[in-house]
PDB file of C-alpha atoms in Angstrom:
ATOM      1  CA  MET A1005       0.010  -0.001  -0.012  1.00  0.00           C
ATOM      2  CA  ASN A1006       1.129   3.576  -0.504  1.00  0.00           C
ATOM      3  CA  ILE A1007       1.584   6.166   2.237  1.00  0.00           C
ATOM      4  CA  GLY A1008      -1.908   7.613   1.758  1.00  0.00           C
ATOM      5  CA  GLN A1009      -3.564   4.212   2.078  1.00  0.00           C
ATOM      6  CA  LEU A1010      -1.463   3.375   5.151  1.00  0.00           C
ATOM      7  CA  ALA A1011      -2.310   6.683   6.827  1.00  0.00           C
ATOM      8  CA  ARG A1012      -6.009   6.347   6.084  1.00  0.00           C
ATOM      9  CA  GLN A1013      -6.199   2.763   7.391  1.00  0.00           C
ATOM     10  CA  ALA A1014      -4.280   3.683  10.553  1.00  0.00           C
ATOM     11  CA  GLY A1015      -6.288   6.835  11.131  1.00  0.00           C
ATOM     12  CA  VAL A1016      -3.355   9.270  11.087  1.00  0.00           C
ATOM     13  CA  PRO A1017      -2.247  12.093   8.762  1.00  0.00           C
ATOM     14  CA  ILE A1018       0.347  11.343   6.084  1.00  0.00           C
ATOM     15  CA  ASP A1019       2.791  13.757   7.801  1.00  0.00           C
ATOM     16  CA  THR A1020       2.566  11.638  10.920  1.00  0.00           C
ATOM     17  CA  VAL A1021       3.673   8.562   8.962  1.00  0.00           C
ATOM     18  CA  ARG A1022       6.651  10.473   7.591  1.00  0.00           C
ATOM     19  CA  TYR A1023       7.488  11.831  11.074  1.00  0.00           C
ATOM     20  CA  TYR A1024       7.376   8.370  12.686  1.00  0.00           C
ATOM     21  CA  GLU A1025       9.595   7.092   9.907  1.00  0.00           C
ATOM     22  CA  ARG A1026      12.127   9.876  10.545  1.00  0.00           C
ATOM     23  CA  GLN A1027      11.959   9.105  14.285  1.00  0.00           C
ATOM     24  CA  GLN A1028      12.640   5.453  13.405  1.00  0.00           C
ATOM     25  CA  LEU A1029       9.438   4.240  15.007  1.00  0.00           C
ATOM     26  CA  LEU A1030       8.507   2.889  11.610  1.00  0.00           C
ATOM     27  CA  PRO A1031      11.164   1.144   9.511  1.00  0.00           C
ATOM     28  CA  THR A1032      12.248   2.940   6.365  1.00  0.00           C
ATOM     29  CA  ALA A1033       9.750   2.003   3.696  1.00  0.00           C
ATOM     30  CA  ALA A1034      10.674   0.112   0.566  1.00  0.00           C
ATOM     31  CA  ARG A1035      10.380   2.172  -2.620  1.00  0.00           C
ATOM     32  CA  SER A1036       8.630   1.378  -5.850  1.00  0.00           C
ATOM     33  CA  ALA A1037      10.370   1.805  -9.183  1.00  0.00           C
ATOM     34  CA  GLY A1038       8.789   5.272  -9.321  1.00  0.00           C
ATOM     35  CA  GLY A1039      10.218   6.191  -5.907  1.00  0.00           C
ATOM     36  CA  TYR A1040       6.954   5.902  -3.962  1.00  0.00           C
ATOM     37  CA  ARG A1041       6.988   4.422  -0.446  1.00  0.00           C
ATOM     38  CA  ILE A1042       5.518   0.939  -0.211  1.00  0.00           C
ATOM     39  CA  PHE A1043       4.120  -0.278   3.103  1.00  0.00           C
ATOM     40  CA  GLY A1044       2.825  -3.651   4.251  1.00  0.00           C
ATOM     41  CA  GLU A1045       0.503  -5.071   6.884  1.00  0.00           C
ATOM     42  CA  GLN A1046       3.324  -5.126   9.461  1.00  0.00           C
ATOM     43  CA  ASP A1047       3.774  -1.373   9.008  1.00  0.00           C
ATOM     44  CA  LEU A1048       0.036  -0.876   9.481  1.00  0.00           C
ATOM     45  CA  ARG A1049       0.053  -2.952  12.711  1.00  0.00           C
ATOM     46  CA  ARG A1050       3.045  -0.990  13.970  1.00  0.00           C
ATOM     47  CA  LEU A1051       1.451   2.374  13.146  1.00  0.00           C
ATOM     48  CA  ARG A1052      -1.756   1.381  14.911  1.00  0.00           C
ATOM     49  CA  PHE A1053       0.327   0.293  17.924  1.00  0.00           C
ATOM     50  CA  ILE A1054       1.981   3.718  18.009  1.00  0.00           C
ATOM     51  CA  ARG A1055      -1.373   5.523  17.669  1.00  0.00           C
ATOM     52  CA  ARG A1056      -2.925   3.514  20.529  1.00  0.00           C
ATOM     53  CA  ALA A1057       0.149   3.996  22.749  1.00  0.00           C
ATOM     54  CA  LYS A1058       0.031   7.783  22.066  1.00  0.00           C
ATOM     55  CA  ALA A1059      -3.658   7.769  23.034  1.00  0.00           C
ATOM     56  CA  LEU A1060      -2.678   6.204  26.377  1.00  0.00           C
ATOM     57  CA  GLY A1061      -0.192   9.005  26.963  1.00  0.00           C
ATOM     58  CA  PHE A1062       3.087   7.243  26.199  1.00  0.00           C
ATOM     59  CA  SER A1063       5.868   9.497  24.933  1.00  0.00           C
ATOM     60  CA  LEU A1064       7.584   8.688  21.637  1.00  0.00           C
ATOM     61  CA  GLU A1065      10.628   7.557  23.592  1.00  0.00           C
ATOM     62  CA  GLU A1066       8.487   5.171  25.646  1.00  0.00           C
ATOM     63  CA  ILE A1067       6.783   3.929  22.507  1.00  0.00           C
ATOM     64  CA  ALA A1068      10.131   3.219  20.927  1.00  0.00           C
ATOM     65  CA  GLU A1069      11.031   1.193  24.025  1.00  0.00           C
ATOM     66  CA  LEU A1070       7.734  -0.713  23.902  1.00  0.00           C
ATOM     67  CA  LEU A1071       8.214  -1.415  20.209  1.00  0.00           C
ATOM     68  CA  ALA A1072      11.717  -2.707  20.835  1.00  0.00           C
ATOM     69  CA  LEU A1073      10.390  -4.941  23.604  1.00  0.00           C
ATOM     70  CA  SER A1074       7.554  -6.217  21.396  1.00  0.00           C
ATOM     71  CA  ASP A1075      10.057  -7.096  18.681  1.00  0.00           C
ATOM     72  CA  ARG A1076      11.839  -9.433  21.148  1.00  0.00           C
ATOM     73  CA  HIS A1077       9.137 -12.049  21.475  1.00  0.00           C
ATOM     74  CA  GLN A1078      11.197 -14.257  23.823  1.00  0.00           C
ATOM     75  CA  GLN A1079      11.643 -11.453  26.397  1.00  0.00           C
ATOM     76  CA  ASP A1080       9.798 -11.475  29.758  1.00  0.00           C
ATOM     77  CA  MET A1081       6.807  -9.090  29.922  1.00  0.00           C
ATOM     78  CA  GLY A1082       8.102  -7.459  33.139  1.00  0.00           C
ATOM     79  CA  SER A1083       9.782  -4.690  31.182  1.00  0.00           C
ATOM     80  CA  VAL A1084       6.539  -3.783  29.426  1.00  0.00           C
ATOM     81  CA  ARG A1085       4.672  -3.755  32.753  1.00  0.00           C
ATOM     82  CA  ASP A1086       7.362  -1.521  34.293  1.00  0.00           C
ATOM     83  CA  THR A1087       7.036   0.983  31.449  1.00  0.00           C
ATOM     84  CA  ALA A1088       3.236   1.004  31.728  1.00  0.00           C
ATOM     85  CA  GLN A1089       3.468   1.328  35.516  1.00  0.00           C
ATOM     86  CA  ALA A1090       5.713   4.389  35.145  1.00  0.00           C
ATOM     87  CA  ARG A1091       3.266   5.944  32.685  1.00  0.00           C
ATOM     88  CA  LEU A1092       0.396   5.255  35.112  1.00  0.00           C
ATOM     89  CA  ALA A1093       2.261   6.928  37.982  1.00  0.00           C
ATOM     90  CA  ASP A1094       2.889   9.973  35.801  1.00  0.00           C
ATOM     91  CA  ILE A1095      -0.815  10.183  34.846  1.00  0.00           C
ATOM     92  CA  GLU A1096      -1.826   9.890  38.517  1.00  0.00           C
ATOM     93  CA  GLN A1097       0.558  12.730  39.398  1.00  0.00           C
ATOM     94  CA  ARG A1098      -0.871  14.920  36.643  1.00  0.00           C
ATOM     95  CA  MET A1099      -4.415  14.133  37.723  1.00  0.00           C
ATOM     96  CA  ALA A1100      -3.626  15.174  41.327  1.00  0.00           C
ATOM     97  CA  GLU A1101      -2.148  18.448  40.030  1.00  0.00           C
ATOM     98  CA  LEU A1102      -5.194  19.058  37.833  1.00  0.00           C
ATOM     99  CA  GLN A1103      -7.482  18.409  40.818  1.00  0.00           C
ATOM    100  CA  ARG A1104      -5.538  20.999  42.882  1.00  0.00           C
ATOM    101  CA  MET A1105      -5.808  23.497  40.027  1.00  0.00           C
ATOM    102  CA  HIS A1106      -9.523  22.761  39.669  1.00  0.00           C
ATOM    103  CA  ALA A1107     -10.166  23.320  43.390  1.00  0.00           C
ATOM    104  CA  ALA A1108      -8.209  26.596  43.433  1.00  0.00           C
ATOM    105  CA  LEU A1109      -9.875  27.943  40.314  1.00  0.00           C
ATOM    106  CA  SER A1110     -13.299  26.866  41.535  1.00  0.00           C
ATOM    107  CA  GLN A1111     -12.785  28.875  44.731  1.00  0.00           C
ATOM    108  CA  LEU A1112     -11.820  31.942  42.729  1.00  0.00           C
ATOM    109  CA  VAL A1113     -14.812  31.646  40.410  1.00  0.00           C
ATOM    110  CA  GLU A1114     -17.145  31.210  43.385  1.00  0.00           C
ATOM    111  CA  ALA A1115     -15.671  34.303  45.056  1.00  0.00           C
ATOM    112  CA  CYS A1116     -16.207  36.462  41.976  1.00  0.00           C
ATOM    113  CA  PRO A1117     -19.642  38.071  41.693  1.00  0.00           C
ATOM    114  CA  GLY A1118     -19.161  38.519  37.909  1.00  0.00           C
ATOM    115  CA  HIS A1119     -20.046  42.178  37.886  1.00  0.00           C
ATOM    116  CA  GLY A1120     -18.646  45.396  39.254  1.00  0.00           C
ATOM    117  CA  ALA A1121     -15.342  47.216  39.060  1.00  0.00           C
ATOM    118  CA  LEU A1122     -12.252  45.256  38.048  1.00  0.00           C
ATOM    119  CA  GLN A1123     -10.390  46.608  41.073  1.00  0.00           C
ATOM    120  CA  GLN A1124     -12.603  44.410  43.272  1.00  0.00           C
ATOM    121  CA  CYS A1125     -12.206  41.276  41.133  1.00  0.00           C
ATOM    122  CA  PRO A1126     -11.047  38.436  43.428  1.00  0.00           C
ATOM    123  CA  ILE A1127      -9.635  36.443  40.512  1.00  0.00           C
ATOM    124  CA  LEU A1128      -7.351  39.291  39.373  1.00  0.00           C
ATOM    125  CA  ALA A1129      -6.415  40.027  42.986  1.00  0.00           C
ATOM    126  CA  ALA A1130      -5.407  36.413  43.596  1.00  0.00           C
ATOM    127  CA  LEU A1131      -3.348  36.291  40.403  1.00  0.00           C
ATOM    128  CA  SER A1132      -1.643  39.547  41.327  1.00  0.00           C
ATOM    129  CA  GLU A1133      -0.607  38.442  44.837  1.00  0.00           C
ATOM    130  CA  GLU A1134       3.145  38.354  45.357  1.00  0.00           C
ATOM    131  CA  ASN A1135       2.990  35.369  47.793  1.00  0.00           C
ATOM    132  CA  ALA A1136       0.930  33.096  45.591  1.00  0.00           C
TER     133      ALA A1136
END
């Protein structure tokens, strides 16, 4: 299949395919006599793997590691679990930070009457505080 067909079947833009190829997440494609990239089913499976891993929040570096691990079929799955566990811990940390931000912003929104002079705006006052 050509690059357009691969991208369409994987659900990604063509530029993404080229980018992943440059980042060596996808192997360099074979070329037709006319110089067009030729991809196979293995490339499609790999591209879908990358897309799903990105959707789960894995970085490209982590995806490269997971792909390398998946290429070594005889390897123990502990390494994959460790990588996923690290990603999960990072997500939990981000969620906790987002919850703190949500609580703080909710308090500011509740404190603001939504009308009146800007000098009395509790949101602007809180953002302007030197100790915050």
